[in-house]
Structure formats: structure tokens, C-alpha cells
């Protein structure tokens, strides 16, 4: 069996560990492995490299993706398209490359494309990947733990300046439309206010909470904001909230936006383990010819969910999530 592996969408820590997991296990099963470059673009333009024991070594700890990635969405028509029928070209190239199956490592968008390719008759296995932890059908994605660790380190360090200067520190964290990173990092780093897209907020209430902290003699406050919260005219979340706080409380306020640092660099040990588990499980699905599935983890057990059920959905933080309930007990404000 000849398998192709690609990574699509935003990069995240653990993709290389996953490529290594799939590739090494596939080789053990006796399969031939190739890497498709730059996401679905590689399938459109036949950009392929062989992956063997040697090229799969030494990449476990490496950030990014050795295969490159892109936001190419072959099923979405765009005016700038040079190729008229991209799905057809992908199917032709898949056959031309002599592939028997395709492993698509990516987030929600990638899994949707994978489901569409599967419907075209391509033997696809999906592997969920994103720092946002928002892929429907799995309890966890690799990349999330690393992103939370980086965010926590950044917030921990902000406490010094916040305390010394008696400021309100607003930290905007990635997460797309979901609040998983802000919730976990906010809790772990002692955020006084945590704003996530899943819970509507009232800026007057937040300002009152901050003023009350100040009246009680608390020298500073930490406000953790998910990038996906609603703001006036879609202004960037951190800047908007900081501006509203300073205006409403007259407390000196600063904003920090770690941005892409959350998804750069080496994966955490936990993400290396998740990536390796998911990669090797994907290879076992290929070996059993169980296609049209996305690898998933439920209750810490490896499993698979049909790709057609995953496509187009997002896993958001439930507003009654147990961590939110617990955080409220220690006085954390959610808006
Ligand atoms: O999905 C991962 C993510 O980093 C999100 O948190 C963020 O909203 C988005 O990607 C940024 O995407 P891009 O790489 O296209 O700027």
C-alpha cells in the first residue's frame, strides 16, 4: 500500500511528531510512504517527497511541519483560481501518484475537505490538529497543551509588571471561535477575568469587578481575553477590552498579544504523546482499510469517528463546563 501524508491549515506544535508516528508505523506495516507538500496545494501541483526511516528521524521535537502547509481549500471556488476543477485534478493526481490512501492532518476546515475527498472515492484518514482544541468529534487535539503552556508562561511573567506598576494587564489569546486556550491558560495563570466567545460579557460588570478589586487593596488585575469574543466593529479583542476598561475605571491598563508564539516551537511532552498515539492509530486504520474516518480520543482511549460527521462542525466550550463552575467558586469573573 502506498500512502500520502499532508498537513493543511495553520501549523501547530506536534505535526511533525504525528507525521513521524504515521510514517514509522506505516513502514512497519510494510507500506510505502510519501509526503505531500503544502497541504492540498501539493495534490494540485504534484509536489511530493518520499518519506523513509531516515527522513522521519529527528523530527519528534521539531515545531511547524516538515511538509509545509497552506490554506488551500480545493472545494471552495475563488476568482483567483487557475485550475477550474480542483477536486477532479486532485483525484487524477492521487491516481497518477499511485496512492492507495491519504492522511490529512488538520483542523476543522481540513477535516471537512477530507470528508469531501472521501466522498469522491479517495481513501482518506483524518488526524485532528489545532492549538484551538475545537475539532468536533475528539476530546483533545495536539498543539493545545503546548499553546496553553506558552500562554501560561507569558501570563505568569506579566504578573511582575502588573504588580510593580499596579496595572490591569489584558492578554489576548488565539483560539478562533472557541475559548479553550483562554479558559485553560486563564485558570492556570490566575486570571481575575476570563472572557471567552461562548459566554456573553457586560463591560460595565467587568469594570465594577476590577474597581472592587482595587478598592479591596488588590494592586493589579489580570484579564485574559479570547480573540474570538464579540467586539465593537470587530476591533481586535485585547485592544477593545483594554480601551473599555481604561475608559470605564481610569485604571492604567496595558495589552499583550502573544499571537503566533502560541503555535511555534517544540511540542510539550503531552502533545508529543498525543501526536504519536494519533499517528500510529491512523496507520492501524490504514492497515485495516478503515477509511473515511478521523482519528479521535474519547475518555483517553483511541477511537475513530466518520469524517462525514465531523465536517463543518466546531467544538466549543459548553457554558456549564465544569472548569467554569469551579473557577466561579474562587471568584473568577467570566464577564
Ligand atoms: O487555528 C489556529 C489559529 O492559530 C487560530 O487560533 C487563529 O485564529 C488562526 O489560526 C490564525 O490563522 P492564520 O495562520 O491564517 O493567521
PDB file of N, CA, C and O in Angstrom, residues 207-218:
ATOM      1  N   UNK A 207     -15.845  46.111  34.649  1.00  0.00           N
ATOM      2  CA  UNK A 207     -15.223  47.299  35.242  1.00  0.00           C
ATOM      3  C   UNK A 207     -15.531  47.385  36.737  1.00  0.00           C
ATOM      4  O   UNK A 207     -14.657  47.745  37.537  1.00  0.00           O
ATOM      5  N   UNK A 208     -16.748  47.036  37.107  1.00  0.00           N
ATOM      6  CA  UNK A 208     -17.123  47.054  38.523  1.00  0.00           C
ATOM      7  C   UNK A 208     -16.276  46.033  39.310  1.00  0.00           C
ATOM      8  O   UNK A 208     -15.769  46.322  40.395  1.00  0.00           O
ATOM      9  N   UNK A 209     -16.090  44.845  38.715  1.00  0.00           N
ATOM     10  CA  UNK A 209     -15.276  43.795  39.358  1.00  0.00           C
ATOM     11  C   UNK A 209     -13.842  44.303  39.552  1.00  0.00           C
ATOM     12  O   UNK A 209     -13.236  44.144  40.628  1.00  0.00           O
ATOM     13  N   UNK A 210     -13.295  44.977  38.547  1.00  0.00           N
ATOM     14  CA  UNK A 210     -11.914  45.474  38.629  1.00  0.00           C
ATOM     15  C   UNK A 210     -11.799  46.601  39.662  1.00  0.00           C
ATOM     16  O   UNK A 210     -10.834  46.652  40.445  1.00  0.00           O
ATOM     17  N   UNK A 211     -12.800  47.478  39.690  1.00  0.00           N
ATOM     18  CA  UNK A 211     -12.772  48.577  40.675  1.00  0.00           C
ATOM     19  C   UNK A 211     -12.906  48.026  42.093  1.00  0.00           C
ATOM     20  O   UNK A 211     -12.241  48.502  43.023  1.00  0.00           O
ATOM     21  N   UNK A 212     -13.736  47.012  42.254  1.00  0.00           N
ATOM     22  CA  UNK A 212     -13.930  46.393  43.575  1.00  0.00           C
ATOM     23  C   UNK A 212     -12.618  45.746  44.046  1.00  0.00           C
ATOM     24  O   UNK A 212     -12.247  45.868  45.215  1.00  0.00           O
ATOM     25  N   UNK A 213     -11.901  45.118  43.131  1.00  0.00           N
ATOM     26  CA  UNK A 213     -10.590  44.538  43.477  1.00  0.00           C
ATOM     27  C   UNK A 213      -9.657  45.649  43.950  1.00  0.00           C
ATOM     28  O   UNK A 213      -8.941  45.511  44.938  1.00  0.00           O
ATOM     29  N   UNK A 214      -9.674  46.757  43.228  1.00  0.00           N
ATOM     30  CA  UNK A 214      -8.818  47.885  43.571  1.00  0.00           C
ATOM     31  C   UNK A 214      -9.203  48.454  44.955  1.00  0.00           C
ATOM     32  O   UNK A 214      -8.333  48.734  45.787  1.00  0.00           O
ATOM     33  N   UNK A 215     -10.520  48.578  45.188  1.00  0.00           N
ATOM     34  CA  UNK A 215     -10.985  49.089  46.495  1.00  0.00           C
ATOM     35  C   UNK A 215     -10.551  48.174  47.633  1.00  0.00           C
ATOM     36  O   UNK A 215     -10.263  48.610  48.728  1.00  0.00           O
ATOM     37  N   UNK A 216     -10.506  46.880  47.356  1.00  0.00           N
ATOM     38  CA  UNK A 216     -10.107  45.901  48.397  1.00  0.00           C
ATOM     39  C   UNK A 216      -8.597  45.880  48.606  1.00  0.00           C
ATOM     40  O   UNK A 216      -8.067  45.072  49.361  1.00  0.00           O
ATOM     41  N   UNK A 217      -7.877  46.701  47.848  1.00  0.00           N
ATOM     42  CA  UNK A 217      -6.427  46.789  48.018  1.00  0.00           C
ATOM     43  C   UNK A 217      -5.642  45.848  47.137  1.00  0.00           C
ATOM     44  O   UNK A 217      -4.420  45.697  47.288  1.00  0.00           O
ATOM     45  N   UNK A 218      -6.317  45.186  46.201  1.00  0.00           N
ATOM     46  CA  UNK A 218      -5.583  44.321  45.254  1.00  0.00           C
ATOM     47  C   UNK A 218      -4.850  45.252  44.289  1.00  0.00           C
ATOM     48  O   UNK A 218      -5.488  46.068  43.611  1.00  0.00           O
TER      49      UNK A 218
END
